[in-house]
Coordinates of C-alpha atoms in Angstrom, one line a residue:
X1 CA -11.4 -16.3 -37.1
X2 CA -10.1 -12.9 -36.3
X3 CA -6.4 -12.0 -35.7
X4 CA -4.5 -9.3 -33.9
X5 CA -1.0 -7.9 -34.1
X6 CA 1.2 -6.7 -31.3
X7 CA 4.4 -4.7 -31.9
X8 CA 6.9 -3.8 -29.2
X9 CA 9.6 -1.3 -30.0
X10 CA 12.5 -2.1 -27.6
X11 CA 15.8 -0.6 -26.9
X12 CA 17.8 -3.3 -28.9
X13 CA 15.1 -4.6 -31.2
X14 CA 11.5 -4.5 -32.4
X15 CA 9.3 -7.6 -32.3
X16 CA 5.9 -8.2 -33.8
X17 CA 3.6 -11.1 -33.1
X18 CA 0.3 -12.3 -34.6
X19 CA -2.3 -14.1 -32.5
X20 CA -5.8 -15.3 -33.0
X21 CA -8.5 -14.2 -30.6
X22 CA -8.3 -17.4 -28.7
X23 CA -4.7 -16.5 -27.5
X24 CA -2.8 -18.8 -30.0
X25 CA 0.6 -17.5 -31.2
X26 CA 0.8 -17.9 -35.0
X27 CA 3.8 -15.9 -36.2
X28 CA 6.5 -13.4 -35.0
X29 CA 9.4 -11.5 -36.3
X30 CA 12.3 -9.6 -34.6
X31 CA 14.4 -6.8 -36.1
X32 CA 17.5 -5.8 -34.1
X33 CA 19.6 -2.6 -33.8
X34 CA 22.0 -0.8 -31.6
X35 CA 22.0 2.3 -29.2
X36 CA 24.2 5.2 -30.0
X37 CA 26.6 6.1 -27.1
X38 CA 28.7 9.0 -28.5
X39 CA 29.9 10.0 -25.0
X40 CA 30.0 8.2 -21.5
X41 CA 26.5 8.1 -20.1
X42 CA 24.9 9.3 -23.3
X43 CA 22.3 7.0 -25.1
X44 CA 20.5 8.0 -28.2
X45 CA 18.6 6.5 -31.1
X46 CA 17.4 7.9 -34.4
X47 CA 13.6 7.4 -34.6
X48 CA 13.7 6.1 -38.2
X49 CA 15.5 3.1 -36.9
X50 CA 12.5 2.3 -34.8
X51 CA 10.1 3.1 -37.7
X52 CA 11.9 0.9 -40.2
X53 CA 12.2 -2.0 -37.8
X54 CA 8.5 -1.7 -36.8
X55 CA 7.5 -1.8 -40.5
X56 CA 9.8 -4.7 -41.3
X57 CA 8.7 -6.7 -38.3
X58 CA 4.9 -6.1 -39.1
X59 CA 5.3 -6.9 -42.7
X60 CA 7.4 -10.0 -42.1
X61 CA 5.0 -11.4 -39.5
X62 CA 2.0 -10.9 -41.8
X63 CA 3.9 -12.6 -44.6
X64 CA 4.8 -15.5 -42.3
X65 CA 1.3 -16.0 -41.1
X66 CA -0.2 -16.1 -44.5
X67 CA -3.4 -14.6 -43.1
X68 CA -5.8 -12.6 -45.4
X69 CA -5.3 -8.9 -44.6
X70 CA -9.1 -8.4 -43.9
X71 CA -9.0 -11.0 -41.1
X72 CA -6.3 -9.0 -39.2
X73 CA -8.5 -6.7 -37.2
X74 CA -6.2 -4.5 -35.1
X75 CA -2.6 -3.6 -34.1
X76 CA -1.2 -2.1 -30.8
X77 CA 2.2 -0.7 -30.5
X78 CA 4.2 -0.4 -27.3
X79 CA 7.6 1.1 -26.9
X80 CA 10.7 1.7 -24.8
X81 CA 10.6 4.7 -22.5
X82 CA 11.8 7.4 -25.0
X83 CA 13.2 9.7 -22.3
X84 CA 12.8 13.2 -23.7
X85 CA 10.6 11.9 -26.5
X86 CA 11.5 12.5 -30.2
X87 CA 12.0 16.3 -30.9
X88 CA 9.9 17.0 -34.1
X89 CA 9.9 20.1 -36.3
X90 CA 7.0 21.8 -37.9
X91 CA 7.0 19.1 -40.6
X92 CA 6.9 16.3 -37.9
X93 CA 10.5 15.3 -38.9
X94 CA 13.1 14.5 -36.2
X95 CA 15.4 17.4 -35.2
X96 CA 18.0 15.1 -33.5
X97 CA 18.3 11.6 -32.1
X98 CA 16.0 10.8 -29.2
X99 CA 17.7 10.8 -25.8
X100 CA 16.3 7.6 -24.4
X101 CA 15.7 6.4 -20.8
X102 CA 19.4 5.1 -20.5
X103 CA 20.9 8.6 -21.1
X104 CA 22.2 10.3 -18.0
X105 CA 23.7 13.5 -19.3
X106 CA 21.3 16.0 -17.6
X107 CA 22.9 16.1 -14.1
X108 CA 23.2 19.9 -14.1
X109 CA 19.6 20.3 -15.2
X110 CA 18.5 17.9 -12.4
X111 CA 20.3 20.0 -9.8
X112 CA 18.7 23.2 -11.2
X113 CA 15.2 21.7 -10.8
X114 CA 16.0 20.7 -7.2
X115 CA 17.4 24.1 -6.4
X116 CA 14.7 26.1 -8.3
X117 CA 11.5 24.1 -7.9
X118 CA 12.3 21.8 -5.1
X119 CA 11.7 18.1 -4.6
X120 CA 8.7 18.6 -2.3
X121 CA 6.8 20.5 -5.1
X122 CA 7.8 17.8 -7.7
X123 CA 6.5 15.0 -5.4
X124 CA 3.3 16.8 -4.6
X125 CA 2.3 17.3 -8.2
X126 CA 4.1 14.5 -10.2
X127 CA 4.7 11.9 -7.4
X128 CA 8.2 11.6 -8.9
X129 CA 11.6 13.2 -8.0
X130 CA 14.4 14.6 -10.0
X131 CA 17.1 12.6 -11.7
X132 CA 18.8 12.5 -15.2
X133 CA 16.7 9.4 -15.8
X134 CA 13.5 11.4 -16.3
X135 CA 12.6 12.8 -19.7
X136 CA 11.9 16.4 -18.6
X137 CA 15.5 16.8 -17.4
X138 CA 16.7 15.7 -20.9
X139 CA 14.3 18.2 -22.5
X140 CA 16.0 20.9 -20.3
X141 CA 19.4 19.7 -21.4
X142 CA 18.5 20.1 -25.0
X143 CA 17.0 23.6 -24.3
X144 CA 20.3 24.6 -22.6
X145 CA 22.9 23.0 -24.8
X146 CA 21.3 22.9 -28.3
X147 CA 19.4 26.3 -28.8
X148 CA 19.2 25.9 -32.6
X149 CA 17.5 22.4 -32.2
X150 CA 15.3 23.9 -29.5
X151 CA 14.1 26.6 -31.8
X152 CA 13.2 24.0 -34.5
X153 CA 11.3 21.7 -32.1
X154 CA 7.5 22.0 -32.0
X155 CA 6.6 18.7 -30.4
X156 CA 8.0 15.9 -28.3
X157 CA 6.6 12.4 -29.1
X158 CA 7.5 9.0 -27.5
X159 CA 8.8 6.2 -29.8
X160 CA 5.6 4.2 -30.1
X161 CA 3.4 7.2 -30.6
X162 CA 5.8 8.5 -33.3
X163 CA 5.5 5.2 -35.2
X164 CA 1.7 5.3 -34.8
X165 CA 1.7 8.8 -36.2
X166 CA 3.7 7.7 -39.2
X167 CA 1.2 4.8 -39.8
X168 CA -2.1 6.8 -39.2
X169 CA -1.3 10.5 -39.5
X170 CA -2.8 11.0 -36.0
X171 CA -1.0 12.5 -33.0
X172 CA -1.7 11.3 -29.5
X173 CA 0.2 10.1 -26.4
X174 CA -0.9 7.4 -23.9
X175 CA -1.1 8.1 -20.2
X176 CA 1.9 5.8 -19.3
X177 CA 4.2 7.5 -21.7
X178 CA 3.1 11.0 -20.6
X179 CA 3.5 10.2 -16.9
X180 CA 7.0 8.6 -17.4
X181 CA 8.4 11.9 -18.6
X182 CA 8.2 12.8 -14.9
X183 CA 8.4 16.4 -13.6
X184 CA 5.9 18.0 -16.0
X185 CA 3.0 15.5 -15.7
X186 CA 0.3 16.0 -12.9
X187 CA -0.3 12.5 -11.5
X188 CA -3.2 13.9 -9.4
X189 CA -5.2 15.1 -12.3
X190 CA -3.6 12.9 -15.1
X191 CA -2.7 15.8 -17.3
X192 CA 0.2 18.1 -18.1
X193 CA 1.2 20.5 -15.3
X194 CA 1.0 24.0 -16.6
X195 CA 2.6 25.2 -13.4
X196 CA 5.7 23.1 -13.8
X197 CA 6.0 23.6 -17.6
X198 CA 6.0 27.3 -16.9
X199 CA 8.5 27.1 -14.1
X200 CA 10.9 25.1 -16.4
X201 CA 10.3 27.3 -19.5
X202 CA 8.9 24.4 -21.6
X203 CA 6.0 25.5 -23.8
X204 CA 2.8 23.7 -23.2
X205 CA 2.4 23.3 -27.0
X206 CA 5.5 21.0 -27.1
X207 CA 3.5 18.3 -25.3
X208 CA 0.9 16.3 -27.3
X209 CA -2.6 17.7 -26.6
X210 CA -4.5 14.4 -26.8
X211 CA -3.8 12.0 -24.0
X212 CA -5.4 8.5 -24.4
X213 CA -6.0 5.3 -22.6
X214 CA -3.8 2.4 -23.9
X215 CA -6.9 0.6 -25.1
X216 CA -8.0 3.6 -27.3
X217 CA -7.9 3.5 -31.0
X218 CA -5.7 6.4 -32.2
X219 CA -6.4 6.1 -35.9
X220 CA -6.7 3.7 -38.9
X221 CA -3.8 2.7 -41.2
X222 CA -3.3 5.1 -44.0
X223 CA -3.5 3.8 -47.6
X224 CA 0.2 4.1 -48.0
X225 CA 1.1 2.4 -44.7
X226 CA -1.4 -0.4 -45.4
X227 CA 0.1 -1.2 -48.7
X228 CA 3.6 -1.2 -47.3
X229 CA 2.7 -3.5 -44.4
X230 CA 0.4 -5.9 -46.4
X231 CA -2.6 -4.9 -44.3
X232 CA -6.0 -3.4 -44.9
X233 CA -6.5 0.3 -45.2
X234 CA -8.2 1.7 -42.1
X235 CA -7.2 -1.2 -39.8
X236 CA -7.4 0.2 -36.2
X237 CA -4.1 1.1 -34.5
X238 CA -4.4 1.0 -30.7
X239 CA -2.2 3.2 -28.4
X240 CA -0.7 0.6 -25.9
X241 CA 2.2 2.4 -24.0
X242 CA 5.5 1.9 -22.2
X243 CA 6.7 -1.7 -23.0
X244 CA 7.4 -2.8 -19.3
X245 CA 3.8 -2.0 -18.6
X246 CA 2.7 -3.9 -21.6
X247 CA 4.7 -6.8 -20.4
X248 CA 2.7 -6.8 -17.2
X249 CA -0.5 -6.8 -19.2
X250 CA 0.9 -9.8 -21.1
X251 CA 1.3 -11.5 -17.8
X252 CA -2.4 -11.1 -17.0
X253 CA -2.0 -8.2 -14.6
X254 CA -5.2 -6.1 -14.8
X255 CA -5.7 -5.3 -11.2
X256 CA -3.9 -3.9 -8.1
X257 CA -1.8 -5.9 -5.7
X258 CA 0.3 -7.7 -8.3
X259 CA 4.2 -7.6 -8.4
X260 CA 5.9 -8.2 -11.6
X261 CA 9.5 -7.6 -12.9
X262 CA 10.0 -7.0 -16.7
X263 CA 13.6 -7.7 -17.3
X264 CA 15.1 -6.9 -20.7
X265 CA 17.9 -4.5 -21.5
X266 CA 16.9 -2.8 -18.2
X267 CA 14.7 -4.0 -15.3
X268 CA 11.4 -2.6 -14.1
X269 CA 10.2 -4.3 -11.0
X270 CA 6.7 -3.0 -10.2
X271 CA 3.7 -3.1 -8.0
X272 CA 0.4 -2.2 -9.6
X273 CA -1.7 -0.2 -7.1
X274 CA -4.8 1.9 -6.8
X275 CA -3.3 3.5 -3.6
X276 CA 0.0 5.5 -3.1
X277 CA 2.8 3.1 -2.3
X278 CA 5.9 5.0 -1.2
X279 CA 8.0 8.1 -1.6
X280 CA 10.7 9.5 -3.8
X281 CA 12.7 6.3 -4.3
X282 CA 10.2 4.8 -6.7
X283 CA 9.2 5.8 -10.2
X284 CA 5.5 6.1 -10.9
X285 CA 3.2 6.6 -13.9
X286 CA -0.3 5.7 -14.9
X287 CA -0.8 1.9 -15.7
X288 CA -1.7 0.7 -19.2
X289 CA -5.1 -0.5 -18.0
X290 CA -7.6 1.8 -16.2
X291 CA -4.9 4.5 -16.3
X292 CA -6.9 7.1 -14.3
X293 CA -7.2 4.7 -11.4
X294 CA -4.2 2.3 -11.4
X295 CA -0.6 3.3 -11.1
X296 CA 2.6 1.5 -11.8
X297 CA 5.2 1.9 -9.0
X298 CA 8.7 0.6 -9.9
X299 CA 12.3 0.4 -9.1
X300 CA 14.9 -1.5 -11.0
X301 CA 18.3 -1.5 -12.7
X302 CA 19.2 0.7 -15.6
X303 CA 21.3 -2.2 -17.0
X304 CA 20.1 -5.7 -16.6
X305 CA 20.1 -7.8 -19.7
X306 CA 22.4 -5.1 -21.1
X307 CA 25.3 -6.2 -18.9
X308 CA 25.0 -9.8 -19.9
X309 CA 24.9 -8.8 -23.6
X310 CA 28.0 -6.7 -23.0
X311 CA 29.7 -9.7 -21.4
X312 CA 28.9 -11.9 -24.4
X313 CA 30.0 -9.2 -27.0
X314 CA 33.1 -8.1 -25.1
X315 CA 34.5 -11.3 -23.5
X316 CA 33.1 -14.2 -25.5
X317 CA 34.5 -14.0 -29.0
X318 CA 35.3 -17.7 -29.1
X319 CA 31.7 -18.7 -28.2
X320 CA 30.3 -16.1 -30.8
X321 CA 32.6 -17.5 -33.5
X322 CA 31.5 -21.0 -32.7
X323 CA 27.9 -20.0 -32.9
X324 CA 28.4 -18.3 -36.3
X325 CA 30.0 -21.5 -37.6
X326 CA 26.9 -23.5 -36.7
X327 CA 27.6 -24.3 -33.1
X328 CA 25.5 -23.8 -30.0
X329 CA 24.0 -20.4 -29.1
X330 CA 26.7 -18.5 -27.1
X331 CA 24.3 -17.8 -24.3
X332 CA 23.4 -21.5 -24.0
X333 CA 27.1 -22.4 -23.8
X334 CA 27.7 -19.8 -21.1
X335 CA 24.6 -20.9 -19.1
X336 CA 25.7 -24.6 -19.2
X337 CA 29.1 -23.7 -17.9
X338 CA 27.8 -21.3 -15.2
X339 CA 25.3 -24.0 -14.0
X340 CA 28.3 -25.9 -12.7
X341 CA 29.4 -23.0 -10.5
X342 CA 28.0 -22.9 -7.0
X343 CA 25.7 -20.1 -5.7
X344 CA 27.7 -17.0 -5.0
X345 CA 30.3 -17.7 -7.8
X346 CA 32.8 -18.8 -5.2
X347 CA 33.3 -15.3 -3.7
X348 CA 32.5 -13.0 -6.7
X349 CA 30.1 -10.1 -6.5
X350 CA 29.2 -7.8 -9.4
X351 CA 27.6 -4.4 -9.2
X352 CA 25.5 -4.0 -12.4
X353 CA 25.8 -0.2 -12.6
X354 CA 27.1 0.0 -16.1
X355 CA 25.2 3.2 -17.0
X356 CA 24.9 4.7 -13.5
X357 CA 21.8 3.6 -11.7
X358 CA 18.2 4.7 -11.2
X359 CA 15.7 3.7 -8.5
X360 CA 16.4 2.9 -5.7
X361 CA 20.1 3.9 -5.9
X362 CA 19.7 7.1 -7.9
X363 CA 23.3 7.7 -8.7
X364 CA 24.6 8.7 -12.1
X365 CA 28.2 8.1 -11.0
X366 CA 27.6 4.5 -9.9
X367 CA 29.9 2.1 -11.8
X368 CA 29.9 -1.5 -12.9
X369 CA 32.2 -3.4 -10.5
X370 CA 33.6 -6.9 -10.1
X371 CA 34.8 -7.7 -6.5
X372 CA 36.5 -10.9 -5.4
X373 CA 38.5 -12.0 -8.4
X374 CA 41.3 -14.6 -8.0
X375 CA 43.4 -16.8 -10.3
X376 CA 41.1 -19.6 -9.4
X377 CA 38.1 -17.9 -11.1
X378 CA 37.1 -18.7 -14.7
X379 CA 34.9 -17.0 -17.3
X380 CA 32.0 -19.2 -16.1
X381 CA 32.4 -17.8 -12.6
X382 CA 32.3 -14.2 -13.8
X383 CA 29.3 -14.9 -16.1
X384 CA 27.3 -16.5 -13.2
X385 CA 28.2 -13.5 -11.1
X386 CA 26.8 -11.2 -13.7
X387 CA 23.5 -13.2 -13.6
X388 CA 23.5 -13.0 -9.8
X389 CA 24.1 -9.2 -10.0
X390 CA 20.8 -8.7 -11.8
X391 CA 19.0 -10.8 -9.2
X392 CA 20.5 -8.8 -6.4
X393 CA 19.3 -5.7 -8.1
X394 CA 15.8 -7.2 -8.2
X395 CA 15.9 -7.9 -4.5
X396 CA 17.0 -4.3 -3.9
X397 CA 14.0 -3.1 -5.9
X398 CA 11.6 -5.4 -4.0
X399 CA 12.9 -4.0 -0.7
X400 CA 12.5 -0.4 -2.0
X401 CA 8.9 -1.0 -2.7
X402 CA 8.3 -1.5 1.0
X403 CA 5.2 -3.5 0.5
X404 CA 4.1 -7.1 0.8
X405 CA 4.6 -8.2 -2.9
X406 CA 2.5 -11.4 -2.4
X407 CA 3.4 -15.1 -2.4
X408 CA 5.3 -15.1 -5.7
X409 CA 6.9 -12.8 -8.3
X410 CA 5.9 -12.7 -11.9
X411 CA 9.0 -12.5 -14.1
X412 CA 9.1 -11.5 -17.8
X413 CA 11.5 -10.6 -20.5
X414 CA 14.5 -12.1 -22.2
X415 CA 15.9 -13.4 -18.9
X416 CA 13.2 -16.1 -18.8
X417 CA 14.9 -17.9 -21.6
X418 CA 17.6 -19.1 -19.2
X419 CA 16.5 -21.9 -16.9
X420 CA 19.6 -21.1 -14.7
X421 CA 18.8 -17.4 -14.5
X422 CA 15.2 -18.1 -13.4
X423 CA 16.4 -20.3 -10.6
X424 CA 18.9 -17.7 -9.5
X425 CA 16.1 -15.0 -9.3
X426 CA 14.1 -17.4 -7.0
X427 CA 17.1 -18.3 -4.9
X428 CA 18.4 -14.7 -4.4
X429 CA 14.9 -13.1 -3.6
X430 CA 13.5 -16.1 -1.7
X431 CA 10.2 -15.8 -3.7
X432 CA 8.8 -18.5 -6.0
X433 CA 9.1 -17.1 -9.6
X434 CA 6.4 -17.5 -12.2
X435 CA 7.4 -16.9 -15.9
X436 CA 5.3 -16.8 -19.1
X437 CA 5.0 -19.7 -21.4
X438 CA 6.0 -17.6 -24.4
X439 CA 8.8 -15.0 -24.5
X440 CA 6.5 -12.3 -26.0
X441 CA 5.1 -10.6 -22.9
X442 CA 5.0 -7.0 -24.1
X443 CA 3.7 -8.1 -27.5
X444 CA 1.2 -10.3 -25.8
X445 CA 0.0 -7.3 -23.8
X446 CA -0.2 -5.3 -27.0
X447 CA -2.4 -8.0 -28.6
X448 CA -4.7 -8.0 -25.5
X449 CA -4.9 -4.2 -25.6
X450 CA -5.6 -4.4 -29.3
X451 CA -8.4 -6.9 -28.7
X452 CA -10.0 -4.9 -25.9
X453 CA -9.6 -1.6 -27.9
X454 CA -11.3 -3.0 -31.1
X455 CA -14.0 -4.7 -29.0
X456 CA -13.0 -8.2 -30.2
X457 CA -12.0 -9.2 -26.7
X458 CA -13.1 -8.4 -23.2
X459 CA -11.2 -8.2 -20.0
X460 CA -12.8 -11.6 -19.0
X461 CA -11.7 -13.1 -22.3
X462 CA -8.0 -12.3 -21.9
X463 CA -8.0 -13.4 -18.2
X464 CA -8.8 -16.9 -19.5
X465 CA -5.7 -17.1 -21.7
X466 CA -3.1 -19.5 -20.4
X467 CA 0.0 -17.3 -20.3
X468 CA 1.9 -18.5 -17.2
X469 CA 4.2 -21.5 -16.7
X470 CA 4.8 -23.5 -13.5
X471 CA 6.3 -21.9 -10.4
X472 CA 10.0 -22.1 -9.8
X473 CA 10.7 -22.6 -6.1
X474 CA 13.7 -21.2 -4.3
X475 CA 16.3 -23.6 -3.1
X476 CA 16.6 -23.0 0.6
X477 CA 20.4 -23.7 1.0
X478 CA 21.1 -21.3 -1.9
X479 CA 18.9 -18.6 -0.5
X480 CA 20.7 -18.7 2.8
X481 CA 24.1 -18.4 1.0
X482 CA 22.7 -15.6 -1.1
X483 CA 21.5 -13.7 2.0
X484 CA 25.2 -13.3 3.0
X485 CA 26.3 -12.3 -0.5
X486 CA 23.5 -9.8 -0.8
X487 CA 24.7 -8.0 2.3
X488 CA 28.2 -7.7 0.7
X489 CA 26.5 -6.5 -2.5
X490 CA 24.8 -3.7 -0.6
X491 CA 27.9 -2.7 1.4
X492 CA 30.3 -2.7 -1.6
X493 CA 28.5 0.2 -3.2
X494 CA 28.3 2.2 0.0
X495 CA 32.0 1.7 0.5
X496 CA 32.9 2.7 -3.1
X497 CA 30.5 5.3 -4.1
X498 CA 32.8 8.2 -3.1
X499 CA 35.5 6.7 -5.3
X500 CA 33.0 6.1 -8.1
X501 CA 32.2 9.9 -8.0
X502 CA 35.9 10.7 -8.1
X503 CA 36.4 8.4 -11.1
X504 CA 33.6 10.4 -12.9
X505 CA 35.3 13.7 -12.3
X506 CA 38.8 12.3 -13.4
X507 CA 37.5 10.8 -16.6
X508 CA 35.5 13.8 -17.5
X509 CA 38.6 16.0 -17.0
X510 CA 40.5 13.8 -19.5
X511 CA 37.8 13.8 -22.3

């Protein structure tokens, strides 16, 4: 029997799984960490945190499985959208922490791009607009605000490709990671845009020269890396790509016309298409399979699972202490309590904009908001309203796509662990929801890509894997009620966005 590894470097943790070529999950390991937020709307991570977590999760998974190293035939590594990418010096060492997707500091640079280059030119070449979300605006921020670091920087490399370099000694970038940087990638020709790089004053040499498909082998494990991981020297390492795209692969999406939402720390609700979908409100980059033909068009919240984690960490000390003392998982307790609250949380609506918001709202000043509180509301009401907020955000993303998304929605990510939350997504959107059997979607996608990349598996092989669970049907009465709440959700932001912008100015003046 042959075995494959899939490693996903996420925003809050890195997970590795080991599977056989029949699609059976044998072992897994998760290493958790935090995001650095030194200022409001800033979000950074040191790349060695990712590297150490990746090594530990791979090593631990191999040890747990007890498989002979020679029988493990390949590894694919996906990763979070690394924003600017890791700025590396001439020795391939990090110059500063990586400004990740969540970081929204580059508002001045965004406006400069709009004024100097123009949105029309950006859309024509990159199919994307201008916003602090995009990596190229963060690169410009570094250029403008950290000239010494800029001088030291020779190359920008995404998180997964940095880890692959450290394990193989080879430098490359996959199409999805390149495209997701935004305004310097030519989506028409699937390569770097020299015109836009020159216009922004970013040297072409700072972008990886080698752009690869997510099924391509970048290199083999070095002797040192193999010894550290407990694997065979030279074992193939496959590119993979952006983790939300890998999650779609793990759901069995290998062709156009499929709609899937990968919901972890953030949400990426995407339609895979071989035709242009819509305009500037969506984010687009090459898909992780057949990248020169298929594109990944998505909208979705900057903070999804992140706000529920914030709720638990900030407001649920009793539940966390009980969990540490051997009691129930804090999330399970909260879900049980919230299940007793009716749809709509008895008049509560939450806006999940805890780090501004990206597509389709595109507002760095958007704020997290709770509307409708009364003395009758409990912690369970508020928790359920947080779950509903992410579902409203998904519905907003679906509407922004402007396409028929099919008869059901594929739903992946940590949210699928909650039976209550899965039902809320179905009830709010009105679509049947289909979730994976295992909570390892991005990792599953990595394994599939590793199998295809090494030749151990074909597209037809992985299509046969049983990865999806039963459909969850919407409850009609709840859906009707949520239709009214969703209208309020939409109007709250419109009524408050001017005040949100004012709050940003006031708070910035007092820092």
